[in-house]
PDB file of C-alpha atoms and ligand atoms in Angstrom:
ATOM      1  CA  MET A   1     -14.663  14.688  -0.145  1.00 42.00           C
ATOM      2  CA  ALA A   2     -12.682  14.349   3.027  1.00 46.00           C
ATOM      3  CA  PRO A   3      -9.958  16.924   3.959  1.00 48.00           C
ATOM      4  CA  PRO A   4      -6.674  15.824   2.528  1.00 55.00           C
ATOM      5  CA  PRO A   5      -3.664  14.918   4.789  1.00 54.00           C
ATOM      6  CA  THR A   6      -2.113  17.853   6.432  1.00 54.00           C
ATOM      7  CA  PRO A   7       1.218  18.396   4.731  1.00 53.00           C
ATOM      8  CA  GLY A   8       4.222  18.930   6.922  1.00 51.00           C
ATOM      9  CA  GLU A   9       2.564  17.235  10.001  1.00 58.00           C
ATOM     10  CA  ARG A  10       5.147  14.882  11.434  1.00 87.00           C
ATOM     11  CA  ARG A  11       2.614  11.940  12.167  1.00 93.00           C
ATOM     12  CA  LEU A  12       1.034  10.698   9.077  1.00 97.00           C
ATOM     13  CA  LEU A  13      -0.805   7.626  10.338  1.00 98.00           C
ATOM     14  CA  ARG A  14      -2.218   6.973  13.726  1.00 98.00           C
ATOM     15  CA  ILE A  15      -3.661   3.554  14.609  1.00 98.00           C
ATOM     16  CA  ARG A  16      -5.530   3.051  17.775  1.00 98.00           C
ATOM     17  CA  GLY A  17      -7.136   0.032  19.501  1.00 98.00           C
ATOM     18  CA  LEU A  18      -7.924  -1.531  16.181  1.00 98.00           C
ATOM     19  CA  THR A  19      -9.915  -4.678  16.349  1.00 98.00           C
ATOM     20  CA  ARG A  20     -11.035  -7.208  13.644  1.00 98.00           C
ATOM     21  CA  SER A  21     -12.365 -10.665  13.872  1.00 97.00           C
ATOM     22  CA  PHE A  22     -13.619 -13.046  11.471  1.00 96.00           C
ATOM     23  CA  ARG A  23     -16.355 -15.627  12.179  1.00 93.00           C
ATOM     24  CA  GLU A  24     -15.246 -19.208  11.201  1.00 89.00           C
ATOM     25  CA  GLY A  25     -18.454 -21.238  11.455  1.00 91.00           C
ATOM     26  CA  THR A  26     -19.539 -20.954  15.171  1.00 93.00           C
ATOM     27  CA  ARG A  27     -15.938 -19.569  16.129  1.00 94.00           C
ATOM     28  CA  VAL A  28     -14.966 -16.222  16.181  1.00 93.00           C
ATOM     29  CA  HIS A  29     -11.115 -15.659  15.111  1.00 94.00           C
ATOM     30  CA  ARG A  30      -9.765 -12.627  16.511  1.00 94.00           C
ATOM     31  CA  VAL A  31      -7.009 -11.262  13.833  1.00 97.00           C
ATOM     32  CA  LEU A  32      -6.376  -7.866  15.248  1.00 98.00           C
ATOM     33  CA  GLU A  33      -6.863  -7.129  19.170  1.00 98.00           C
ATOM     34  CA  GLN A  34      -6.483  -3.508  20.256  1.00 98.00           C
ATOM     35  CA  ALA A  35      -3.456  -2.966  17.492  1.00 98.00           C
ATOM     36  CA  ALA A  36      -1.927   0.320  17.820  1.00 98.00           C
ATOM     37  CA  ALA A  37       0.860   2.327  16.094  1.00 98.00           C
ATOM     38  CA  CYS A  38       1.943   5.775  15.194  1.00 97.00           C
ATOM     39  CA  ILE A  39       3.942   6.235  11.824  1.00 97.00           C
ATOM     40  CA  GLY A  40       5.653   9.654  10.769  1.00 97.00           C
ATOM     41  CA  THR A  41       5.531  11.473   7.573  1.00 96.00           C
ATOM     42  CA  GLY A  42       8.088   9.889   5.173  1.00 96.00           C
ATOM     43  CA  GLU A  43       8.782   6.750   7.216  1.00 97.00           C
ATOM     44  CA  VAL A  44       9.646   3.415   5.664  1.00 97.00           C
ATOM     45  CA  VAL A  45       8.279   0.713   8.126  1.00 97.00           C
ATOM     46  CA  ALA A  46       8.502  -3.018   7.401  1.00 97.00           C
ATOM     47  CA  ILE A  47       5.527  -4.902   8.622  1.00 97.00           C
ATOM     48  CA  THR A  48       6.305  -8.848   9.504  1.00 96.00           C
ATOM     49  CA  GLY A  49       4.535 -11.337  11.024  1.00 96.00           C
ATOM     50  CA  ARG A  50       3.794 -15.220  10.337  1.00 96.00           C
ATOM     51  CA  SER A  51       1.300 -16.147   7.560  1.00 95.00           C
ATOM     52  CA  GLY A  52      -2.360 -15.630   8.858  1.00 95.00           C
ATOM     53  CA  SER A  53      -1.077 -13.140  11.461  1.00 96.00           C
ATOM     54  CA  GLY A  54      -3.202 -10.336  10.009  1.00 97.00           C
ATOM     55  CA  LYS A  55      -0.962  -8.166   7.800  1.00 97.00           C
ATOM     56  CA  SER A  56      -3.152  -8.076   4.693  1.00 97.00           C
ATOM     57  CA  THR A  57      -6.235  -7.676   7.259  1.00 97.00           C
ATOM     58  CA  LEU A  58      -4.304  -4.638   8.495  1.00 98.00           C
ATOM     59  CA  LEU A  59      -3.605  -3.154   5.270  1.00 97.00           C
ATOM     60  CA  ASN A  60      -7.245  -3.080   4.190  1.00 97.00           C
ATOM     61  CA  LEU A  61      -8.322  -1.544   7.410  1.00 97.00           C
ATOM     62  CA  ILE A  62      -5.601   1.282   6.986  1.00 97.00           C
ATOM     63  CA  SER A  63      -6.835   1.830   3.306  1.00 96.00           C
ATOM     64  CA  GLY A  64     -10.537   1.574   4.218  1.00 95.00           C
ATOM     65  CA  ILE A  65     -11.247  -1.354   1.929  1.00 95.00           C
ATOM     66  CA  ASP A  66     -12.452  -2.860   5.144  1.00 96.00           C
ATOM     67  CA  ALA A  67     -13.981  -1.559   8.668  1.00 96.00           C
ATOM     68  CA  PRO A  68     -12.846  -2.687  11.922  1.00 97.00           C
ATOM     69  CA  GLU A  69     -15.239  -3.758  14.793  1.00 96.00           C
ATOM     70  CA  SER A  70     -13.692  -0.939  16.939  1.00 97.00           C
ATOM     71  CA  GLY A  71     -10.715   1.370  16.765  1.00 98.00           C
ATOM     72  CA  SER A  72      -9.629   4.162  14.671  1.00 98.00           C
ATOM     73  CA  VAL A  73      -7.098   4.732  11.749  1.00 98.00           C
ATOM     74  CA  CYS A  74      -6.350   8.458  11.117  1.00 98.00           C
ATOM     75  CA  ILE A  75      -4.417   9.301   8.207  1.00 97.00           C
ATOM     76  CA  GLY A  76      -3.100  12.903   8.071  1.00 96.00           C
ATOM     77  CA  ALA A  77      -6.265  14.971   9.851  1.00 95.00           C
ATOM     78  CA  THR A  78      -8.897  12.372   8.307  1.00 97.00           C
ATOM     79  CA  GLU A  79     -10.129   9.715  10.623  1.00 97.00           C
ATOM     80  CA  VAL A  80     -10.690   7.024   7.801  1.00 97.00           C
ATOM     81  CA  THR A  81     -12.685   4.850  10.068  1.00 97.00           C
ATOM     82  CA  ALA A  82     -15.424   7.580  10.524  1.00 97.00           C
ATOM     83  CA  LEU A  83     -15.945   7.907   6.940  1.00 97.00           C
ATOM     84  CA  GLY A  84     -18.558   6.199   5.224  1.00 96.00           C
ATOM     85  CA  GLU A  85     -17.722   3.573   2.275  1.00 95.00           C
ATOM     86  CA  PRO A  86     -17.953   6.052  -0.833  1.00 95.00           C
ATOM     87  CA  GLN A  87     -15.969   8.572   1.020  1.00 96.00           C
ATOM     88  CA  ARG A  88     -13.304   6.135   2.066  1.00 97.00           C
ATOM     89  CA  THR A  89     -12.867   5.081  -1.606  1.00 96.00           C
ATOM     90  CA  LEU A  90     -12.567   8.499  -2.509  1.00 95.00           C
ATOM     91  CA  PHE A  91     -10.008   9.168   0.098  1.00 97.00           C
ATOM     92  CA  ARG A  92      -7.996   6.152  -0.962  1.00 96.00           C
ATOM     93  CA  ARG A  93      -8.046   6.964  -4.719  1.00 95.00           C
ATOM     94  CA  ALA A  94      -6.851  10.580  -3.781  1.00 96.00           C
ATOM     95  CA  HIS A  95      -4.153   9.650  -1.060  1.00 97.00           C
ATOM     96  CA  ILE A  96      -3.155   6.121  -1.014  1.00 97.00           C
ATOM     97  CA  GLY A  97      -1.045   4.068  -3.602  1.00 97.00           C
ATOM     98  CA  PHE A  98      -1.020  -0.030  -3.430  1.00 95.00           C
ATOM     99  CA  VAL A  99       1.471  -2.320  -4.575  1.00 95.00           C
ATOM    100  CA  TYR A 100       0.264  -6.135  -4.461  1.00 93.00           C
ATOM    101  CA  GLN A 101       2.262  -9.451  -4.587  1.00 90.00           C
ATOM    102  CA  PHE A 102       0.481 -10.389  -7.785  1.00 88.00           C
ATOM    103  CA  PHE A 103       0.700  -7.000  -9.544  1.00 90.00           C
ATOM    104  CA  ASN A 104      -3.205  -6.654 -10.134  1.00 93.00           C
ATOM    105  CA  LEU A 105      -2.610  -4.873 -13.324  1.00 96.00           C
ATOM    106  CA  ILE A 106      -5.646  -4.835 -15.661  1.00 96.00           C
ATOM    107  CA  PRO A 107      -4.701  -7.109 -18.535  1.00 96.00           C
ATOM    108  CA  THR A 108      -7.025  -5.449 -21.129  1.00 96.00           C
ATOM    109  CA  LEU A 109      -5.152  -2.092 -20.606  1.00 97.00           C
ATOM    110  CA  ASP A 110      -1.692  -1.311 -21.904  1.00 97.00           C
ATOM    111  CA  VAL A 111       1.067  -0.263 -19.686  1.00 98.00           C
ATOM    112  CA  ILE A 112       0.209   3.548 -19.551  1.00 98.00           C
ATOM    113  CA  GLU A 113      -3.423   3.042 -19.340  1.00 97.00           C
ATOM    114  CA  ASN A 114      -2.997   0.996 -16.372  1.00 97.00           C
ATOM    115  CA  VAL A 115      -0.804   3.911 -14.830  1.00 97.00           C
ATOM    116  CA  ARG A 116      -3.086   6.957 -15.581  1.00 97.00           C
ATOM    117  CA  LEU A 117      -6.261   5.253 -14.662  1.00 96.00           C
ATOM    118  CA  VAL A 118      -6.065   6.407 -11.179  1.00 94.00           C
ATOM    119  CA  MET A 119      -5.508   9.804 -12.397  1.00 94.00           C
ATOM    120  CA  GLU A 120      -8.461   9.630 -14.729  1.00 95.00           C
ATOM    121  CA  LEU A 121     -10.762   8.264 -11.542  1.00 93.00           C
ATOM    122  CA  ASN A 122      -9.549  11.327  -9.428  1.00 93.00           C
ATOM    123  CA  GLY A 123     -10.688  13.634 -12.360  1.00 94.00           C
ATOM    124  CA  ALA A 124      -7.431  14.732 -13.621  1.00 95.00           C
ATOM    125  CA  ARG A 125      -7.270  16.311 -17.313  1.00 95.00           C
ATOM    126  CA  ALA A 126      -6.336  13.463 -19.894  1.00 95.00           C
ATOM    127  CA  GLY A 127      -3.054  15.334 -20.939  1.00 96.00           C
ATOM    128  CA  GLU A 128      -1.872  15.771 -17.276  1.00 96.00           C
ATOM    129  CA  ALA A 129      -2.519  12.162 -16.578  1.00 97.00           C
ATOM    130  CA  GLN A 130      -0.748  11.125 -19.890  1.00 97.00           C
ATOM    131  CA  GLU A 131       2.115  13.364 -19.176  1.00 97.00           C
ATOM    132  CA  ARG A 132       2.521  12.391 -15.502  1.00 97.00           C
ATOM    133  CA  SER A 133       2.112   8.916 -16.058  1.00 98.00           C
ATOM    134  CA  ARG A 134       4.791   9.027 -19.074  1.00 98.00           C
ATOM    135  CA  ALA A 135       7.475  10.747 -16.570  1.00 97.00           C
ATOM    136  CA  VAL A 136       6.790   8.078 -13.682  1.00 97.00           C
ATOM    137  CA  LEU A 137       7.186   5.215 -16.001  1.00 97.00           C
ATOM    138  CA  ALA A 138      10.370   6.703 -17.527  1.00 97.00           C
ATOM    139  CA  GLU A 139      11.699   7.207 -13.713  1.00 95.00           C
ATOM    140  CA  LEU A 140      11.076   3.565 -13.163  1.00 95.00           C
ATOM    141  CA  GLY A 141      13.114   2.573 -16.493  1.00 94.00           C
ATOM    142  CA  LEU A 142      10.316   1.751 -18.495  1.00 96.00           C
ATOM    143  CA  ALA A 143      10.339   4.594 -21.262  1.00 97.00           C
ATOM    144  CA  GLY A 144       9.498   3.054 -24.604  1.00 96.00           C
ATOM    145  CA  ARG A 145       7.090   0.330 -23.107  1.00 97.00           C
ATOM    146  CA  GLU A 146       3.902   2.636 -22.575  1.00 97.00           C
ATOM    147  CA  ARG A 147       1.970   0.848 -25.085  1.00 97.00           C
ATOM    148  CA  SER A 148       2.964  -2.654 -24.396  1.00 97.00           C
ATOM    149  CA  ALA A 149       0.443  -5.385 -23.232  1.00 97.00           C
ATOM    150  CA  VAL A 150       1.268  -5.620 -19.495  1.00 96.00           C
ATOM    151  CA  ASP A 151       1.359  -9.684 -19.816  1.00 94.00           C
ATOM    152  CA  GLN A 152       4.227  -9.206 -22.523  1.00 95.00           C
ATOM    153  CA  LEU A 153       6.261  -7.937 -19.546  1.00 96.00           C
ATOM    154  CA  SER A 154       8.378  -9.788 -17.312  1.00 94.00           C
ATOM    155  CA  GLY A 155       7.547  -9.959 -13.646  1.00 94.00           C
ATOM    156  CA  GLY A 156       9.986  -7.387 -12.769  1.00 94.00           C
ATOM    157  CA  GLU A 157       8.576  -4.996 -15.386  1.00 96.00           C
ATOM    158  CA  GLN A 158       4.956  -5.744 -14.322  1.00 96.00           C
ATOM    159  CA  GLN A 159       5.683  -4.814 -10.847  1.00 94.00           C
ATOM    160  CA  ARG A 160       7.425  -1.553 -11.905  1.00 96.00           C
ATOM    161  CA  VAL A 161       4.399  -0.670 -13.899  1.00 97.00           C
ATOM    162  CA  ALA A 162       2.323  -1.466 -10.487  1.00 97.00           C
ATOM    163  CA  ILE A 163       4.727   0.819  -8.591  1.00 97.00           C
ATOM    164  CA  ALA A 164       4.248   3.404 -11.009  1.00 97.00           C
ATOM    165  CA  ARG A 165       0.660   3.332 -10.753  1.00 97.00           C
ATOM    166  CA  ALA A 166       0.877   3.398  -7.094  1.00 97.00           C
ATOM    167  CA  LEU A 167       2.959   6.598  -7.317  1.00 97.00           C
ATOM    168  CA  VAL A 168       1.385   8.663 -10.240  1.00 97.00           C
ATOM    169  CA  HIS A 169      -1.088  10.387  -8.226  1.00 96.00           C
ATOM    170  CA  ARG A 170       1.468  11.289  -5.623  1.00 96.00           C
ATOM    171  CA  PRO A 171      -0.109   9.771  -2.727  1.00 97.00           C
ATOM    172  CA  ALA A 172       0.919  10.525   0.945  1.00 97.00           C
ATOM    173  CA  LEU A 173       0.750   6.660   1.912  1.00 98.00           C
ATOM    174  CA  LEU A 174       2.135   3.606  -0.197  1.00 98.00           C
ATOM    175  CA  LEU A 175       0.894   0.432   1.105  1.00 98.00           C
ATOM    176  CA  ALA A 176       2.903  -2.521  -0.229  1.00 97.00           C
ATOM    177  CA  ASP A 177       1.654  -6.159   0.688  1.00 96.00           C
ATOM    178  CA  GLU A 178       4.557  -8.442  -0.165  1.00 94.00           C
ATOM    179  CA  PRO A 179       5.551  -6.585  -3.591  1.00 94.00           C
ATOM    180  CA  THR A 180       8.471  -8.695  -4.240  1.00 90.00           C
ATOM    181  CA  GLY A 181       6.865 -11.969  -2.815  1.00 90.00           C
ATOM    182  CA  ASN A 182       6.094 -13.259  -6.514  1.00 91.00           C
ATOM    183  CA  LEU A 183       9.552 -12.290  -7.789  1.00 91.00           C
ATOM    184  CA  ASP A 184      12.795 -14.419  -7.863  1.00 92.00           C
ATOM    185  CA  GLU A 185      15.586 -13.155  -5.594  1.00 91.00           C
ATOM    186  CA  ALA A 186      17.768 -11.061  -8.253  1.00 92.00           C
ATOM    187  CA  THR A 187      14.661  -9.550  -9.602  1.00 92.00           C
ATOM    188  CA  ALA A 188      13.282  -8.681  -6.166  1.00 91.00           C
ATOM    189  CA  ALA A 189      16.688  -7.323  -5.326  1.00 90.00           C
ATOM    190  CA  GLU A 190      16.209  -4.891  -8.385  1.00 90.00           C
ATOM    191  CA  VAL A 191      12.651  -3.820  -8.058  1.00 91.00           C
ATOM    192  CA  LEU A 192      12.890  -3.136  -4.150  1.00 91.00           C
ATOM    193  CA  PRO A 193      15.350  -0.346  -4.223  1.00 91.00           C
ATOM    194  CA  VAL A 194      13.031   1.154  -6.767  1.00 92.00           C
ATOM    195  CA  LEU A 195      10.228   1.283  -4.523  1.00 94.00           C
ATOM    196  CA  LEU A 196      11.869   2.606  -1.484  1.00 94.00           C
ATOM    197  CA  ALA A 197      13.959   5.301  -3.552  1.00 94.00           C
ATOM    198  CA  ALA A 198      10.455   6.603  -5.264  1.00 95.00           C
ATOM    199  CA  ALA A 199       9.066   6.587  -1.651  1.00 96.00           C
ATOM    200  CA  ARG A 200      12.032   8.490  -0.206  1.00 96.00           C
ATOM    201  CA  THR A 201      12.400  10.843  -2.991  1.00 96.00           C
ATOM    202  CA  ARG A 202       8.683  11.761  -2.560  1.00 95.00           C
ATOM    203  CA  GLY A 203       8.831  11.965   1.115  1.00 95.00           C
ATOM    204  CA  ALA A 204       5.961   9.597   0.996  1.00 97.00           C
ATOM    205  CA  THR A 205       5.167   7.103   4.040  1.00 98.00           C
ATOM    206  CA  LEU A 206       5.549   3.546   3.070  1.00 98.00           C
ATOM    207  CA  LEU A 207       4.402   0.524   4.923  1.00 98.00           C
ATOM    208  CA  ILE A 208       5.887  -2.826   3.154  1.00 97.00           C
ATOM    209  CA  VAL A 209       4.548  -6.246   4.360  1.00 97.00           C
ATOM    210  CA  THR A 210       7.472  -8.397   4.078  1.00 93.00           C
ATOM    211  CA  HIS A 211       8.786 -11.958   4.878  1.00 87.00           C
ATOM    212  CA  ASP A 212      12.184 -11.028   3.794  1.00 85.00           C
ATOM    213  CA  ALA A 213      14.845  -9.890   6.410  1.00 84.00           C
ATOM    214  CA  ALA A 214      16.752  -7.993   3.683  1.00 84.00           C
ATOM    215  CA  VAL A 215      13.726  -5.779   3.125  1.00 86.00           C
ATOM    216  CA  ALA A 216      13.384  -5.312   6.804  1.00 87.00           C
ATOM    217  CA  ALA A 217      16.937  -4.148   7.035  1.00 89.00           C
ATOM    218  CA  LEU A 218      16.286  -1.402   4.423  1.00 91.00           C
ATOM    219  CA  ALA A 219      13.446  -0.166   6.417  1.00 94.00           C
ATOM    220  CA  ASP A 220      13.383   2.735   9.230  1.00 95.00           C
ATOM    221  CA  ARG A 221      11.219   0.722  11.542  1.00 96.00           C
ATOM    222  CA  VAL A 222      10.073  -2.859  11.928  1.00 96.00           C
ATOM    223  CA  LEU A 223       6.563  -3.528  13.398  1.00 97.00           C
ATOM    224  CA  GLU A 224       5.900  -7.163  13.848  1.00 96.00           C
ATOM    225  CA  LEU A 225       2.182  -8.346  13.952  1.00 97.00           C
ATOM    226  CA  ARG A 226       2.025 -10.985  16.709  1.00 97.00           C
ATOM    227  CA  ASP A 227      -1.158 -12.053  18.681  1.00 97.00           C
ATOM    228  CA  GLY A 228      -3.423  -9.487  17.168  1.00 97.00           C
ATOM    229  CA  GLN A 229      -0.901  -6.507  17.939  1.00 98.00           C
ATOM    230  CA  LEU A 230       1.920  -4.461  16.430  1.00 98.00           C
ATOM    231  CA  HIS A 231       5.314  -4.898  18.452  1.00 97.00           C
ATOM    232  CA  GLU A 232       8.111  -2.556  17.607  1.00 96.00           C
ATOM    233  CA  HIS A 233      11.309  -4.152  16.815  1.00 91.00           C
ATOM    234  CA  ALA A 234      14.489  -2.662  18.453  1.00 82.00           C
ATOM    235  CA  ARG A 235      17.053  -1.831  15.707  1.00 71.00           C
ATOM    236  CA  ALA A 236      20.874  -2.353  16.122  1.00 60.00           C
TER     237      ALA A 236
HETATM  238  N1  LIG B   1     -12.874 -12.083   4.535  1.00 50.98           N
HETATM  239  C1  LIG B   1     -12.119 -12.990   5.409  1.00 50.98           C
HETATM  240  N2  LIG B   1     -12.886 -13.847   5.951  1.00 50.98           N
HETATM  241  C2  LIG B   1     -12.734 -14.743   7.059  1.00 50.98           C
HETATM  242  N3  LIG B   1     -11.313 -14.722   7.368  1.00 50.98           N
HETATM  243  C3  LIG B   1     -10.580 -14.220   6.828  1.00 50.98           C
HETATM  244  C4  LIG B   1     -10.976 -13.174   5.982  1.00 50.98           C
HETATM  245  N4  LIG B   1      -9.743 -12.206   5.692  1.00 50.98           N
HETATM  246  C5  LIG B   1      -8.578 -13.003   6.601  1.00 50.98           C
HETATM  247  N5  LIG B   1      -9.193 -13.881   7.228  1.00 50.98           N
HETATM  248  C6  LIG B   1      -8.477 -14.620   8.063  1.00 50.98           C
HETATM  249  O1  LIG B   1      -7.693 -13.640   9.016  1.00 50.98           O
HETATM  250  C7  LIG B   1      -6.357 -14.040   9.327  1.00 50.98           C
HETATM  251  C8  LIG B   1      -5.491 -13.151   8.889  1.00 50.98           C
HETATM  252  O2  LIG B   1      -5.353 -13.153   7.456  1.00 50.98           O
HETATM  253  P1  LIG B   1      -4.376 -12.121   6.691  1.00 50.98           P
HETATM  254  O3  LIG B   1      -4.597 -12.623   5.178  1.00 50.98           O
HETATM  255  O4  LIG B   1      -4.654 -10.638   7.084  1.00 50.98           O
HETATM  256  O5  LIG B   1      -3.104 -12.888   7.209  1.00 50.98           O
HETATM  257  P2  LIG B   1      -1.699 -12.516   6.768  1.00 50.98           P
HETATM  258  O6  LIG B   1      -0.755 -12.093   7.723  1.00 50.98           O
HETATM  259  O7  LIG B   1      -1.778 -11.198   5.441  1.00 50.98           O
HETATM  260  O8  LIG B   1      -1.031 -13.776   5.950  1.00 50.98           O
HETATM  261  P3  LIG B   1       0.080 -13.957   4.647  1.00 50.98           P
HETATM  262  O9  LIG B   1       1.508 -13.861   5.208  1.00 50.98           O
HETATM  263  O10 LIG B   1      -0.354 -15.299   4.477  1.00 50.98           O
HETATM  264  O11 LIG B   1      -0.486 -13.014   3.477  1.00 50.98           O
HETATM  265  C9  LIG B   1      -6.514 -15.625   8.738  1.00 50.98           C
HETATM  266  O12 LIG B   1      -6.687 -16.478   9.671  1.00 50.98           O
HETATM  267  C10 LIG B   1      -7.506 -15.465   7.489  1.00 50.98           C
HETATM  268  O13 LIG B   1      -8.196 -16.665   7.484  1.00 50.98           O
HETATM  269 MG1  LIG B   2      -1.173 -11.426   3.399  1.00 50.98          MG
END
């Protein structure tokens, strides 16, 4: 197991020279080219950029789901890009939480089973996993829904379950890929503050991919992905 992120360090995430391309027939499409960024512990950062600019690719590299051709990603004291795949998986499970656009809940598991699964995979005791899952669900306004089937919940409720799942193992880093992209405007306006508040109360770093200017306005920083690189937006 890789060493955990160093607590109390001001910088949580460092990306250097990150390069990733995909082959399309005979052509090579360079999606990220020497992308770089430094993100502090507890920062909420919006990642913007046109469709196809490489936002999801970037998150996959940060979380170690994918590996770059060159460059590095460090999370706390761990260079994720130097780990082999099994170690990256263990590191991801222990230290990263994800929220996806289409929720990605497991339909055969009920609400609390979806939430506690990551803790079980991390080897937590069943009682502790159950207790922590119940507490996070209650915090997100889902007390009493623990045994519901996930497909019986509204979109906003399903996304709150997904947020609970992302938080329950207390990750240092939260990655959200258009978390409100599949919700109507009113529901998005409800769910988004829940995610931001949860990250901020925990001091977790949150990277949130978004097309929504309102989301970007709530972030501490905005990084735009353009021409394979991250560009910092000046804030008013
Ligand atoms: N596994 C893959 N194989 C081939 N090409 C890929 C793969 N993953 C991503 N790409 C290509 O890389 C580019 C960036 O994709 P990516 O999904 O990262 O964009 P995005 O910014 O997340 O877009 P969107 O806003 O539409 O979600 C696209 O041109 C896409 O087709
Ligand atoms: Mg995407």
